[in-house]
Every structure is written in C-alpha cells, then in structure tokens.
C-alpha cells in the first residue's frame, strides 16, 4: 500500500506530506481545492505523462516521492524489481520523480535511476487509478477481451504464452512468404545482379593473405635496381680479395695461435671463428641471390594489376578480402534461395499450414478458457449490479470466433459485453445502451471483482461517483468500502455517503500564506468529521439538523462496514 506521499512545488502545492493507512481513505474538499492535484501527483509518480506545466510558479522543479509497503503481490513486485536490477528490502519500494523546468523527468526506484517506461511498469503493480474517463475503456469493444483476460488471470496467461510464441513464428513466416512472392521482374533483376557479382568475385580467385604478400613483393619489384646494388656492394665488401672475410680470416688465425699460448683467449678465438664461418655462409647466400636476380617488368605489371583489382572489389563489396568473401557467400545463399524459390516457397507454405493447425489448437484452448470464465464473470457482474441498484440488469459476455483460421495476437475470439438494463429488453452491446451512470456502476462492479485477485496494492478512485445520488450513492459508497477490504483504496468524493464509509478522512483546503495560494491537507477527527459531512450534506451552512444527519450517517456507515466485513 501507499504509506507516505511527499509533494513539493507541484501545481499550487508548495509542500505536502501525507501518511496513509490501509482500508478506505477519502479526500474531500471544495471544488478547486486541489484534491485531483494530489491524484495527478500519484499518477505521475507511477509513470504518467508529465510536463513543466506541473511545476509551481517560481520553482525550478517539482519533486514527488512515494513510499510503498508491499504485503500483497510481493512476489510479482520483487520479480519486476529484480528484472531491472533494483534492490528491495523488507517489502519497501520508494518511487521518486523530479520534473525540471525544461520538462525533463528524473525517475528513481529505491534510489536507482530508471526510465519512465520502467517506472510505469513498476507503478502498474503498485497503483490502479480509476477516473471518470476510464469508463471509455468499456466503450471500446476491442478492450473487452483484455478485461475478460484480466479477470481470468494466470490460466489465460499460461495458455497465452504458448500461443504467443507460436503466433510470432507464424507472422514471421508469413512475412518471409510474402517477400518471396514479390514481383517476378524484381526477382529476375536480383538474380542477374547476384550472378554478375558472383562471377566477378569468383573470377578474381581471392585468397586470404594474398594481398599482403603482393604488397610486399611490389615494394621489391619497384626498387629492384636499388636492392641489386645494395646486395652486390655488400657481397663485394665481404668476399673480394683483401676485403672483409680475408681480414677476419687473418684475425681468426692470429687469435688461434694466441689462444694456444693464453687459455683466457680461447673464448674470444671461438667467437671470431663462428663469426667468420657465419659471414662466409652469408656471402655464399648473397652470391646465389645476386646470380638469380633478374628484373621482371611483366611480373611488376601483374602485381600492380592484381592489387588494383583488389581495390576495385573492395570498393564494391567490402573493406577487406575477408569481407568480400563473406559477402560472396551471402549473395550465393540469396541467389540459391531465389533460383530455388518455388521449392523453398512450397516448403514454407507447408510449414505455415502446420503453424495454422497448431494455432487453431492453441486458439481453441484460449477460447475454452474464456468461455468457462465468462460464465463466472457474468454471474459476478450481475450480483454486483444488483447491489448497485441495477437488479433488473442482465449481463452477458458474447464470445464468437472470427472467420475460420483468422488469427490475431489474442487468438481468434472476439469478445463483446452485452447488457439489458431493463426487464423484458433484449441484450444489446454495452457500448450502445449504457448511460453514464450505468457505465460508472459497471466499471465499479468490475473493479470490485478484480480487486479480489489482481494484487495491486493501492486503488485510487477519482470522483467516480459524480452524477449519482440517493440510494445509488449509498450503494456506490458501500461498494468502494468493500473493495478496500482487499486493497488499500484512496477516493476523492463529493458524496457524504462515501465520506461516511471512510476509515480515514482528509480535508483538502486552499490556504493563503505570504500572499500566495497553496493546498493544505487536514486529518479530519471525529468532531471535525461530523462538521465536514454536515457541510457536504447541506452546502456552506451547517445547522443542528445537518449535524444530526451527519452523526446518523456515520453511525449507519459504521454498522454497514461491520456487517459486510465480518
């Protein structure tokens, strides 16, 4: 449940701290006092759309923070927090949202920065806000199947998981088949293009590492004369008479003789010996290389042409020979699919037909689950409507299949809520016959049923009782109070019947401080509560009679709560 709410610099609220408890909390006050502003703040805290217009004039940012204690639905909330890497301790979740003057929102959950999308996902498990505009959900027949599935809960979720996995494969294969049956002229053009590209790449006979080898060879060919001169000069310096090797040979002989006299010179003598024979081998290698060297202008031209070909291919197909060969394999596979498209198309169509058969089985399972649950929902709704003084109403969930094997993300069912509000009248679609007051009671009936198993920790009603009075108002008040036995309920109301059923009652008022208007909240105690109910009953003037009526209303409300909460 929502345990604490902190609002700072939001609309006309400068600073507001509210502590909530379980049960039914009612917020009352004059029109324009700021009751709905508090609900707006909670809605933004749960990931609703916000803007800089919410920031109090003169402030740099609006700050919203809510502390939730989780006792129901704790596993779902914990799993969602773990999914996003958010730590939680002792069943406490703290949502925070700051809205800056630039319109940018900074969101945190338990101190961790999150996106608005993540905040919205977590908020949906904590708060369910219902206002008058939400009745539009009932007026959209496409939403009826989602309301029914929400009522069913886990059984439909398990079946839907299997169906969705199969449906995704089915849709992807449909797209593949559609792409393969595109215009034949385009296919022919692609075949010609792929064939040309393959022939061009294959004709090049590319080999990994060849480019580096040719680049090295090109350097040698381009500097042949210089390389020949340097090798020849080096050879002559070593091997001509009275050059390097002759002098080293003399040194070797002298050191051998010296070492025979002084043992300490033996190592030095051996080093010169080794160097002489090593240089002699180098001299022989140089001679062979020089004798074998011959300028090859044809080879130079070949290497240059080959490297130029590589450059051309790289401009077309990839940054390296490896990339070109990868591209070659890719278009070879694409060409094979195009050339053999009829065979592959046939295979895919056979697989699609199998998917359709499997989907029909899974969709039929969804339909069976829905039809079974629909009977329970019909019975529950009619019971709730009777308690809301629509005792003559008949409610049915109409489920019929679309055209055979016409699937969508929900299966092949179409769900329409049907209602007859008067005895003897035929059932008609809810969207065509229900009045505004009937829609409010219909939605309240759904909320009553859903609240028993949906697990949301806090349900907020924002003036859902507008436009009703008398015994209907009393029935709505009792219904909202019954919902609060399963979930914490916060309710903004102008009805004294609803306020009387409250377990906690707050009065919202506008106050002026230092020349500026701000919204304040007051915990209404017993004597003050009687006066507030008296004001709601009579208007601005409080009389002895209205006070007596308020006392009686409170007494009756307490008796009713004890009766249906036993």
Coordinates of C-alpha atoms in Angstrom, one line a residue:
X1 CA 0.0 0.0 0.0
X2 CA 0.9 3.7 -0.3
X3 CA 2.2 4.5 3.1
X4 CA 3.7 8.0 2.6
X5 CA 3.4 10.6 -0.1
X6 CA 5.6 13.7 -0.4
X7 CA 4.8 16.5 -2.9
X8 CA 6.9 19.6 -3.3
X9 CA 6.4 22.6 -5.8
X10 CA 3.7 20.8 -7.7
X11 CA 0.9 22.9 -9.2
X12 CA -0.4 25.0 -6.3
X13 CA 1.1 22.7 -3.7
X14 CA 4.2 24.1 -2.1
X15 CA 5.0 21.3 0.3
X16 CA 2.7 18.4 1.4
X17 CA 3.5 15.3 3.4
X18 CA 0.7 12.7 3.7
X19 CA 0.7 9.5 5.7
X20 CA -1.8 6.8 4.5
X21 CA -3.0 3.6 6.1
X22 CA -4.9 0.6 4.9
X23 CA -8.6 0.5 4.3
X24 CA -10.6 3.3 2.7
X25 CA -9.1 6.8 2.8
X26 CA -11.4 9.6 1.5
X27 CA -10.3 13.0 0.4
X28 CA -12.9 15.7 0.4
X29 CA -13.0 19.5 -0.1
X30 CA -14.4 22.3 -2.2
X31 CA -14.1 22.2 -5.9
X32 CA -10.7 23.6 -7.0
X33 CA -9.1 23.0 -3.6
X34 CA -6.5 20.6 -5.1
X35 CA -7.9 17.1 -4.5
X36 CA -7.3 16.0 -8.0
X37 CA -3.8 17.6 -8.0
X38 CA -2.9 15.0 -5.4
X39 CA -4.1 12.2 -7.6
X40 CA -2.2 13.8 -10.5
X41 CA 0.9 13.6 -8.4
X42 CA 0.4 9.9 -7.7
X43 CA -0.3 9.3 -11.3
X44 CA 3.0 10.9 -12.4
X45 CA 4.8 9.0 -9.6
X46 CA 3.6 5.8 -11.3
X47 CA 4.9 6.8 -14.7
X48 CA 2.2 9.0 -16.1
X49 CA 2.9 11.7 -18.6
X50 CA 4.2 15.0 -17.2
X51 CA 5.4 18.4 -18.3
X52 CA 6.9 21.5 -16.9
X53 CA 3.4 23.0 -16.5
X54 CA 3.1 21.0 -13.3
X55 CA 5.9 22.9 -11.6
X56 CA 4.8 25.5 -9.1
X57 CA 5.3 29.1 -10.4
X58 CA 8.7 30.4 -9.4
X59 CA 10.2 26.9 -8.6
X60 CA 13.0 25.2 -10.5
X61 CA 11.5 21.7 -10.3
X62 CA 8.7 19.6 -8.9
X63 CA 9.6 16.8 -6.5
X64 CA 7.3 13.7 -6.0
X65 CA 8.1 10.8 -3.7
X66 CA 6.0 7.8 -2.5
X67 CA 6.8 5.0 -0.1
X68 CA 5.0 1.7 -0.6
X69 CA 4.9 -1.2 1.7
X70 CA 4.3 -4.5 -0.1
X71 CA 2.4 -7.3 1.6
X72 CA 0.2 -8.4 -1.3
X73 CA 1.6 -9.2 -4.7
X74 CA 5.1 -9.0 -3.2
X75 CA 6.4 -11.8 -5.5
X76 CA 5.3 -10.0 -8.7
X77 CA 6.8 -6.7 -7.5
X78 CA 10.1 -8.3 -6.3
X79 CA 10.4 -10.2 -9.6
X80 CA 9.9 -7.0 -11.6
X81 CA 12.5 -5.1 -9.4
X82 CA 15.0 -7.9 -9.8
X83 CA 14.4 -7.9 -13.6
X84 CA 15.6 -4.3 -13.6
X85 CA 18.4 -4.8 -11.1
X86 CA 16.7 -2.9 -8.3
X87 CA 17.4 -3.9 -4.7
X88 CA 14.5 -4.1 -2.3
X89 CA 14.5 -4.7 1.5
X90 CA 11.7 -5.5 3.9
X91 CA 9.0 -5.1 1.4
X92 CA 9.6 -1.4 0.8
X93 CA 9.5 0.3 -2.5
X94 CA 10.3 4.0 -2.9
X95 CA 9.3 5.8 -6.1
X96 CA 10.7 9.3 -6.8
X97 CA 10.2 11.6 -9.7
X98 CA 11.6 15.1 -10.3
X99 CA 10.3 17.2 -13.1
X100 CA 12.6 20.1 -14.1
X101 CA 11.7 23.4 -15.7
X102 CA 13.0 22.1 -19.1
X103 CA 10.3 19.3 -18.9
X104 CA 12.9 16.6 -18.3
X105 CA 12.0 13.9 -15.7
X106 CA 14.4 12.1 -13.5
X107 CA 13.0 8.9 -12.1
X108 CA 14.3 6.6 -9.3
X109 CA 13.1 3.4 -7.7
X110 CA 14.8 2.6 -4.4
X111 CA 17.4 5.2 -5.3
X112 CA 18.3 3.7 -8.7
X113 CA 17.9 5.8 -11.8
X114 CA 15.3 4.3 -14.2
X115 CA 13.5 5.3 -17.4
X116 CA 9.9 6.4 -17.3
X117 CA 9.0 3.2 -19.1
X118 CA 10.4 1.1 -16.2
X119 CA 8.8 3.4 -13.6
X120 CA 5.5 2.8 -15.4
X121 CA 5.9 -1.0 -15.4
X122 CA 6.6 -1.0 -11.6
X123 CA 4.0 1.6 -10.9
X124 CA 1.3 -0.6 -12.6
X125 CA 1.9 -3.3 -10.0
X126 CA 1.5 -0.8 -7.1
X127 CA -1.3 1.6 -8.2
X128 CA -4.5 1.4 -10.1
X129 CA -6.0 4.8 -10.7
X130 CA -9.6 5.0 -11.9
X131 CA -11.2 8.2 -13.0
X132 CA -14.4 9.1 -14.9
X133 CA -12.5 8.9 -18.3
X134 CA -11.7 5.3 -17.7
X135 CA -15.3 4.4 -18.4
X136 CA -14.2 4.9 -22.1
X137 CA -12.4 1.5 -21.8
X138 CA -15.9 -0.1 -21.5
X139 CA -17.0 1.9 -24.5
X140 CA -14.2 0.3 -26.7
X141 CA -15.3 -3.2 -27.7
X142 CA -11.7 -4.0 -28.6
X143 CA -10.8 -3.7 -24.9
X144 CA -13.4 -6.2 -23.7
X145 CA -11.2 -9.2 -24.5
X146 CA -8.4 -7.7 -22.4
X147 CA -10.8 -7.0 -19.5
X148 CA -12.0 -10.7 -19.7
X149 CA -8.4 -12.0 -19.8
X150 CA -7.5 -9.8 -16.8
X151 CA -10.4 -11.3 -14.9
X152 CA -9.2 -14.8 -15.8
X153 CA -5.6 -14.1 -14.7
X154 CA -3.0 -16.9 -14.5
X155 CA -4.8 -19.7 -16.5
X156 CA -5.1 -17.5 -19.6
X157 CA -1.6 -16.1 -19.2
X158 CA -0.1 -19.6 -19.3
X159 CA -2.1 -20.5 -22.4
X160 CA -1.4 -17.2 -24.0
X161 CA 2.3 -17.6 -23.5
X162 CA 2.3 -20.8 -25.6
X163 CA 0.0 -19.2 -28.2
X164 CA 2.1 -16.0 -28.5
X165 CA 5.3 -18.0 -29.1
X166 CA 3.7 -19.9 -31.9
X167 CA 1.9 -16.8 -33.3
X168 CA 5.2 -14.9 -33.6
X169 CA 6.7 -17.7 -35.7
X170 CA 3.5 -17.8 -37.8
X171 CA 3.7 -14.0 -38.5
X172 CA 7.4 -14.1 -39.3
X173 CA 6.9 -17.0 -41.8
X174 CA 4.1 -15.1 -43.4
X175 CA 6.4 -12.2 -44.0
X176 CA 9.0 -14.5 -45.5
X177 CA 6.5 -16.0 -47.9
X178 CA 5.2 -12.5 -48.8
X179 CA 8.7 -11.4 -49.6
X180 CA 9.4 -14.5 -51.8
X181 CA 6.2 -13.9 -53.8
X182 CA 7.1 -10.4 -54.7
X183 CA 7.2 -9.1 -58.3
X184 CA 8.8 -11.6 -60.7
X185 CA 10.6 -8.8 -62.6
X186 CA 12.3 -7.7 -59.4
X187 CA 13.3 -11.2 -58.6
X188 CA 14.8 -11.6 -62.2
X189 CA 16.8 -8.4 -61.7
X190 CA 18.2 -9.6 -58.4
X191 CA 19.2 -13.0 -59.9
X192 CA 21.1 -11.2 -62.7
X193 CA 22.8 -8.9 -60.2
X194 CA 23.8 -11.7 -57.9
X195 CA 25.1 -13.8 -60.8
X196 CA 27.2 -10.9 -62.1
X197 CA 28.6 -10.2 -58.6
X198 CA 29.4 -13.9 -58.0
X199 CA 31.2 -14.2 -61.4
X200 CA 33.2 -11.1 -60.7
X201 CA 34.3 -12.2 -57.3
X202 CA 34.9 -15.8 -58.3
X203 CA 37.0 -14.8 -61.3
X204 CA 39.3 -12.9 -59.0
X205 CA 40.1 -16.2 -57.2
X206 CA 40.8 -14.4 -54.0
X207 CA 42.9 -16.0 -51.3
X208 CA 43.2 -14.8 -47.7
X209 CA 46.7 -13.2 -47.2
X210 CA 47.4 -12.8 -50.9
X211 CA 47.1 -9.0 -50.7
X212 CA 49.7 -8.6 -48.0
X213 CA 52.1 -10.9 -49.9
X214 CA 51.7 -9.0 -53.2
X215 CA 52.1 -5.6 -51.5
X216 CA 55.4 -6.8 -50.1
X217 CA 56.5 -8.2 -53.5
X218 CA 55.5 -4.9 -55.1
X219 CA 57.9 -2.9 -52.9
X220 CA 60.8 -5.3 -54.0
X221 CA 59.9 -5.0 -57.7
X222 CA 59.6 -1.2 -57.6
X223 CA 63.0 -0.9 -56.0
X224 CA 64.8 -3.7 -58.0
X225 CA 67.9 -1.7 -59.0
X226 CA 68.5 -0.2 -55.6
X227 CA 68.1 -3.7 -54.0
X228 CA 70.5 -5.2 -56.5
X229 CA 73.1 -2.5 -55.9
X230 CA 73.0 -2.8 -52.2
X231 CA 73.3 -6.6 -52.3
X232 CA 76.2 -6.5 -54.7
X233 CA 78.0 -3.9 -52.7
X234 CA 77.5 -5.9 -49.5
X235 CA 78.8 -9.1 -51.2
X236 CA 81.9 -7.3 -52.6
X237 CA 82.7 -5.8 -49.1
X238 CA 82.7 -9.3 -47.7
X239 CA 84.2 -11.5 -50.4
X240 CA 86.6 -9.6 -52.7
X241 CA 90.3 -10.1 -52.2
X242 CA 91.7 -8.2 -49.2
X243 CA 88.1 -7.3 -48.1
X244 CA 86.1 -8.3 -45.1
X245 CA 86.4 -12.1 -44.9
X246 CA 90.2 -12.0 -45.7
X247 CA 90.8 -9.7 -42.8
X248 CA 88.6 -11.7 -40.5
X249 CA 90.3 -14.9 -41.6
X250 CA 93.7 -13.3 -40.7
X251 CA 92.3 -12.3 -37.3
X252 CA 91.0 -15.8 -36.8
X253 CA 94.4 -17.4 -37.5
X254 CA 96.2 -14.9 -35.2
X255 CA 93.8 -15.4 -32.3
X256 CA 94.0 -19.2 -32.6
X257 CA 97.8 -19.0 -32.2
X258 CA 97.4 -16.6 -29.3
X259 CA 94.9 -18.9 -27.6
X260 CA 97.4 -21.7 -27.8
X261 CA 99.7 -19.6 -25.6
X262 CA 97.0 -17.9 -23.4
X263 CA 93.9 -20.1 -22.5
X264 CA 92.0 -16.9 -21.5
X265 CA 91.8 -16.0 -25.2
X266 CA 90.2 -19.3 -26.2
X267 CA 86.6 -18.0 -26.0
X268 CA 87.4 -14.9 -27.9
X269 CA 89.0 -17.0 -30.6
X270 CA 86.0 -19.3 -30.9
X271 CA 83.7 -16.2 -31.2
X272 CA 85.8 -14.9 -34.2
X273 CA 85.8 -18.4 -35.6
X274 CA 82.0 -18.6 -35.5
X275 CA 81.6 -15.2 -37.0
X276 CA 83.9 -15.9 -39.9
X277 CA 82.0 -19.1 -40.9
X278 CA 78.6 -17.4 -40.4
X279 CA 79.7 -14.4 -42.6
X280 CA 81.1 -16.9 -45.1
X281 CA 77.6 -18.5 -45.3
X282 CA 76.0 -15.1 -45.8
X283 CA 78.5 -14.3 -48.6
X284 CA 77.5 -17.5 -50.4
X285 CA 73.8 -16.7 -50.0
X286 CA 74.3 -13.2 -51.3
X287 CA 76.1 -14.6 -54.3
X288 CA 73.2 -17.0 -55.1
X289 CA 70.7 -14.3 -54.7
X290 CA 72.6 -11.9 -57.0
X291 CA 73.1 -14.6 -59.6
X292 CA 69.4 -15.4 -59.5
X293 CA 68.1 -11.8 -59.7
X294 CA 66.6 -10.6 -62.9
X295 CA 64.3 -7.6 -63.5
X296 CA 60.8 -8.8 -64.4
X297 CA 58.7 -5.9 -65.8
X298 CA 55.8 -8.4 -66.6
X299 CA 55.7 -9.5 -63.0
X300 CA 55.6 -5.9 -61.8
X301 CA 52.7 -5.2 -64.1
X302 CA 50.9 -8.3 -62.9
X303 CA 51.3 -7.4 -59.3
X304 CA 50.1 -3.8 -59.9
X305 CA 47.1 -5.0 -61.8
X306 CA 46.2 -7.6 -59.2
X307 CA 46.3 -5.1 -56.4
X308 CA 44.2 -2.7 -58.5
X309 CA 41.6 -5.4 -58.9
X310 CA 41.6 -5.9 -55.1
X311 CA 40.9 -2.2 -54.6
X312 CA 38.1 -2.2 -57.1
X313 CA 36.4 -5.2 -55.4
X314 CA 36.8 -3.7 -52.0
X315 CA 35.1 -0.5 -53.2
X316 CA 32.1 -2.6 -54.2
X317 CA 31.9 -5.5 -51.7
X318 CA 33.9 -4.9 -48.6
X319 CA 36.8 -3.3 -46.8
X320 CA 39.0 -6.4 -47.0
X321 CA 39.3 -9.6 -48.9
X322 CA 37.7 -11.4 -45.9
X323 CA 34.7 -9.1 -46.1
X324 CA 34.4 -9.7 -49.9
X325 CA 34.4 -13.4 -49.4
X326 CA 31.8 -13.2 -46.7
X327 CA 29.6 -11.1 -49.0
X328 CA 30.2 -13.6 -51.7
X329 CA 28.8 -16.4 -49.5
X330 CA 25.9 -14.2 -48.5
X331 CA 24.7 -13.5 -52.1
X332 CA 25.4 -17.1 -53.1
X333 CA 22.9 -18.2 -50.5
X334 CA 20.5 -15.5 -51.6
X335 CA 20.8 -16.5 -55.2
X336 CA 20.2 -20.1 -54.3
X337 CA 17.0 -19.2 -52.5
X338 CA 15.8 -17.1 -55.5
X339 CA 16.7 -19.7 -58.1
X340 CA 15.1 -22.4 -56.0
X341 CA 12.3 -20.2 -54.6
X342 CA 9.5 -22.4 -55.8
X343 CA 10.8 -25.4 -53.9
X344 CA 11.5 -23.3 -50.8
X345 CA 8.2 -21.5 -51.1
X346 CA 6.5 -24.8 -51.1
X347 CA 8.4 -25.9 -48.0
X348 CA 7.5 -22.7 -46.2
X349 CA 3.9 -22.9 -47.2
X350 CA 3.7 -26.5 -45.8
X351 CA 5.3 -25.2 -42.6
X352 CA 2.8 -22.3 -42.5
X353 CA 0.0 -24.8 -42.9
X354 CA 1.3 -26.7 -39.9
X355 CA 1.6 -23.5 -37.9
X356 CA -2.1 -22.7 -38.7
X357 CA -3.2 -26.2 -37.5
X358 CA -1.2 -25.7 -34.3
X359 CA -2.5 -22.2 -33.8
X360 CA -6.1 -23.4 -34.2
X361 CA -5.5 -25.9 -31.4
X362 CA -3.9 -23.2 -29.1
X363 CA -6.5 -20.6 -30.0
X364 CA -9.3 -23.1 -29.3
X365 CA -7.8 -23.7 -25.9
X366 CA -7.9 -19.9 -25.2
X367 CA -11.5 -19.8 -26.3
X368 CA -12.4 -22.7 -24.0
X369 CA -10.8 -20.9 -21.0
X370 CA -12.6 -17.7 -21.9
X371 CA -16.0 -19.2 -22.3
X372 CA -15.7 -21.0 -19.0
X373 CA -14.5 -17.9 -17.2
X374 CA -17.2 -15.7 -18.9
X375 CA -19.9 -17.6 -17.0
X376 CA -18.3 -16.8 -13.7
X377 CA -17.8 -13.1 -14.7
X378 CA -21.4 -12.8 -15.9
X379 CA -22.6 -14.1 -12.5
X380 CA -20.3 -11.9 -10.6
X381 CA -21.2 -8.8 -12.5
X382 CA -24.9 -9.3 -12.1
X383 CA -24.5 -9.8 -8.4
X384 CA -22.5 -6.6 -8.1
X385 CA -25.0 -4.7 -10.3
X386 CA -27.9 -5.8 -8.1
X387 CA -26.1 -4.4 -5.1
X388 CA -25.7 -1.1 -7.1
X389 CA -29.5 -1.0 -7.7
X390 CA -29.4 -2.4 -11.2
X391 CA -31.2 -5.5 -10.1
X392 CA -33.1 -5.9 -13.4
X393 CA -29.9 -5.8 -15.4
X394 CA -28.7 -8.9 -17.3
X395 CA -25.1 -9.1 -18.3
X396 CA -23.6 -11.5 -20.9
X397 CA -20.1 -12.0 -22.3
X398 CA -20.5 -12.7 -26.0
X399 CA -17.6 -14.7 -27.4
X400 CA -17.6 -15.7 -31.1
X401 CA -14.8 -16.7 -33.5
X402 CA -13.7 -14.6 -36.4
X403 CA -13.5 -16.1 -39.9
X404 CA -12.0 -19.6 -39.6
X405 CA -8.3 -19.6 -39.1
X406 CA -8.2 -15.8 -38.9
X407 CA -5.8 -15.2 -36.0
X408 CA -4.5 -12.2 -34.2
X409 CA -2.4 -11.6 -31.1
X410 CA -5.3 -12.7 -28.9
X411 CA -6.4 -15.9 -30.8
X412 CA -9.5 -16.0 -32.9
X413 CA -12.0 -14.8 -30.3
X414 CA -14.0 -11.6 -30.4
X415 CA -15.4 -10.5 -27.1
X416 CA -18.3 -8.1 -26.6
X417 CA -20.0 -7.2 -23.3
X418 CA -23.8 -7.4 -23.7
X419 CA -26.3 -5.9 -21.3
X420 CA -30.0 -5.4 -20.8
X421 CA -30.7 -2.8 -18.1
X422 CA -34.5 -3.3 -18.0
X423 CA -36.7 -6.3 -17.7
X424 CA -38.0 -7.6 -21.0
X425 CA -35.4 -5.7 -23.0
X426 CA -33.2 -7.7 -25.3
X427 CA -29.4 -7.9 -24.8
X428 CA -27.5 -5.3 -26.7
X429 CA -23.9 -4.3 -26.9
X430 CA -22.9 -2.3 -23.8
X431 CA -21.4 0.5 -25.9
X432 CA -24.8 1.3 -27.4
X433 CA -27.2 1.2 -24.4
X434 CA -25.4 2.1 -21.2
X435 CA -25.8 5.6 -19.8
X436 CA -23.0 7.4 -18.0
X437 CA -24.3 6.4 -14.5
X438 CA -24.7 2.8 -15.6
X439 CA -21.2 2.8 -17.0
X440 CA -19.8 4.0 -13.7
X441 CA -21.6 1.3 -11.9
X442 CA -20.5 -1.3 -14.4
X443 CA -16.8 -0.3 -14.0
X444 CA -17.2 -0.3 -10.3
X445 CA -18.6 -3.8 -10.4
X446 CA -15.6 -4.9 -12.5
X447 CA -13.2 -3.2 -10.0
X448 CA -14.9 -5.0 -7.1
X449 CA -14.4 -8.3 -8.7
X450 CA -10.9 -7.6 -10.0
X451 CA -9.6 -6.2 -6.7
X452 CA -10.2 -9.6 -5.0
X453 CA -7.4 -11.2 -7.0
X454 CA -5.4 -8.6 -9.0
X455 CA -3.0 -7.9 -6.2
X456 CA -2.5 -4.2 -6.9
X457 CA -1.6 -2.6 -3.5
X458 CA -3.5 0.7 -3.9
X459 CA -6.6 1.5 -5.9
X460 CA -7.5 5.2 -6.4
X461 CA -11.0 6.4 -7.4
X462 CA -11.1 10.0 -8.7
X463 CA -14.7 11.2 -8.4
X464 CA -16.2 8.1 -9.9
X465 CA -19.4 8.9 -8.0
X466 CA -20.1 12.1 -9.9
X467 CA -23.7 12.4 -11.1
X468 CA -25.3 9.9 -8.7
X469 CA -27.4 10.4 -5.6
X470 CA -29.8 8.8 -3.2
X471 CA -29.7 5.0 -2.7
X472 CA -27.3 4.6 -5.7
X473 CA -24.8 6.9 -4.0
X474 CA -25.1 4.7 -0.8
X475 CA -24.6 1.5 -2.8
X476 CA -21.5 3.0 -4.5
X477 CA -20.1 4.0 -1.1
X478 CA -20.6 0.5 0.2
X479 CA -19.1 -1.0 -2.9
X480 CA -16.0 1.2 -2.6
X481 CA -15.7 0.3 1.1
X482 CA -15.9 -3.4 0.2
X483 CA -13.1 -3.1 -2.3
X484 CA -11.0 -1.5 0.5
X485 CA -11.2 -4.8 2.4
X486 CA -9.0 -6.4 -0.3
X487 CA -6.8 -3.4 -1.3
X488 CA -6.0 0.0 0.1
X489 CA -8.4 2.5 -1.5
X490 CA -7.9 6.3 -1.9
X491 CA -11.0 8.0 -3.0
X492 CA -11.8 11.6 -4.0
X493 CA -15.5 12.2 -3.4
X494 CA -18.2 14.9 -3.1
X495 CA -20.7 12.4 -1.7
X496 CA -21.3 12.4 2.1
X497 CA -22.3 8.7 1.8
X498 CA -18.8 7.8 0.6
X499 CA -17.0 10.0 3.1
X500 CA -19.0 8.4 5.9
X501 CA -17.7 4.9 4.9
X502 CA -14.1 6.1 5.2
X503 CA -11.7 4.6 7.6
X504 CA -9.5 7.7 7.2
X505 CA -10.8 11.1 6.2
X506 CA -8.7 14.0 4.9
X507 CA -10.0 17.5 4.1
X508 CA -8.2 19.4 1.3
X509 CA -8.3 23.2 1.5
X510 CA -6.8 26.2 -0.2
X511 CA -4.9 28.5 2.1
X512 CA -3.0 31.8 1.6
X513 CA 0.4 32.3 3.1
X514 CA 2.6 35.3 2.3
X515 CA 0.3 36.4 -0.5
X516 CA 0.4 33.0 -2.3
X517 CA -2.3 30.3 -2.5
X518 CA -1.3 26.8 -1.6
X519 CA -3.1 23.5 -1.0
X520 CA -3.1 22.1 2.6
X521 CA -4.4 18.8 3.9
X522 CA -6.1 18.2 7.3
X523 CA -6.8 15.0 9.1
X524 CA -10.4 15.2 10.0
X525 CA -11.0 13.9 13.6
X526 CA -14.4 12.7 14.8
X527 CA -16.0 16.1 15.7
X528 CA -14.5 17.8 12.7
X529 CA -15.6 14.9 10.5
X530 CA -19.2 15.4 11.6
X531 CA -18.9 19.0 10.6
X532 CA -17.3 18.1 7.2
X533 CA -20.1 15.6 6.5
X534 CA -22.7 18.2 7.5
X535 CA -21.1 20.7 5.1
X536 CA -21.2 18.1 2.3
X537 CA -24.9 17.4 3.1
X538 CA -26.1 21.0 3.2
X539 CA -23.5 23.1 1.5
X540 CA -21.9 26.1 3.1
X541 CA -24.3 26.5 6.1
X542 CA -24.1 24.0 8.9
X543 CA -27.2 23.6 11.1
X544 CA -28.2 21.5 14.0
X545 CA -30.3 19.3 11.8
X546 CA -27.5 18.7 9.3
X547 CA -25.1 17.8 12.1
X548 CA -27.7 15.3 13.4
X549 CA -27.9 13.9 9.9
X550 CA -24.2 13.6 9.7
X551 CA -24.0 11.8 13.0
X552 CA -26.7 9.4 11.9
X553 CA -24.9 8.8 8.5
X554 CA -21.6 8.0 10.4
X555 CA -23.4 5.6 12.7
X556 CA -25.2 3.8 9.9
X557 CA -21.9 3.6 7.9
X558 CA -20.1 2.0 10.8
X559 CA -22.9 -0.6 11.1
X560 CA -22.7 -1.4 7.4
X561 CA -19.0 -1.8 7.5
X562 CA -19.2 -4.2 10.4
X563 CA -21.8 -6.2 8.5
X564 CA -20.0 -6.8 5.2
X565 CA -16.5 -7.0 6.7
X566 CA -17.4 -9.9 9.1

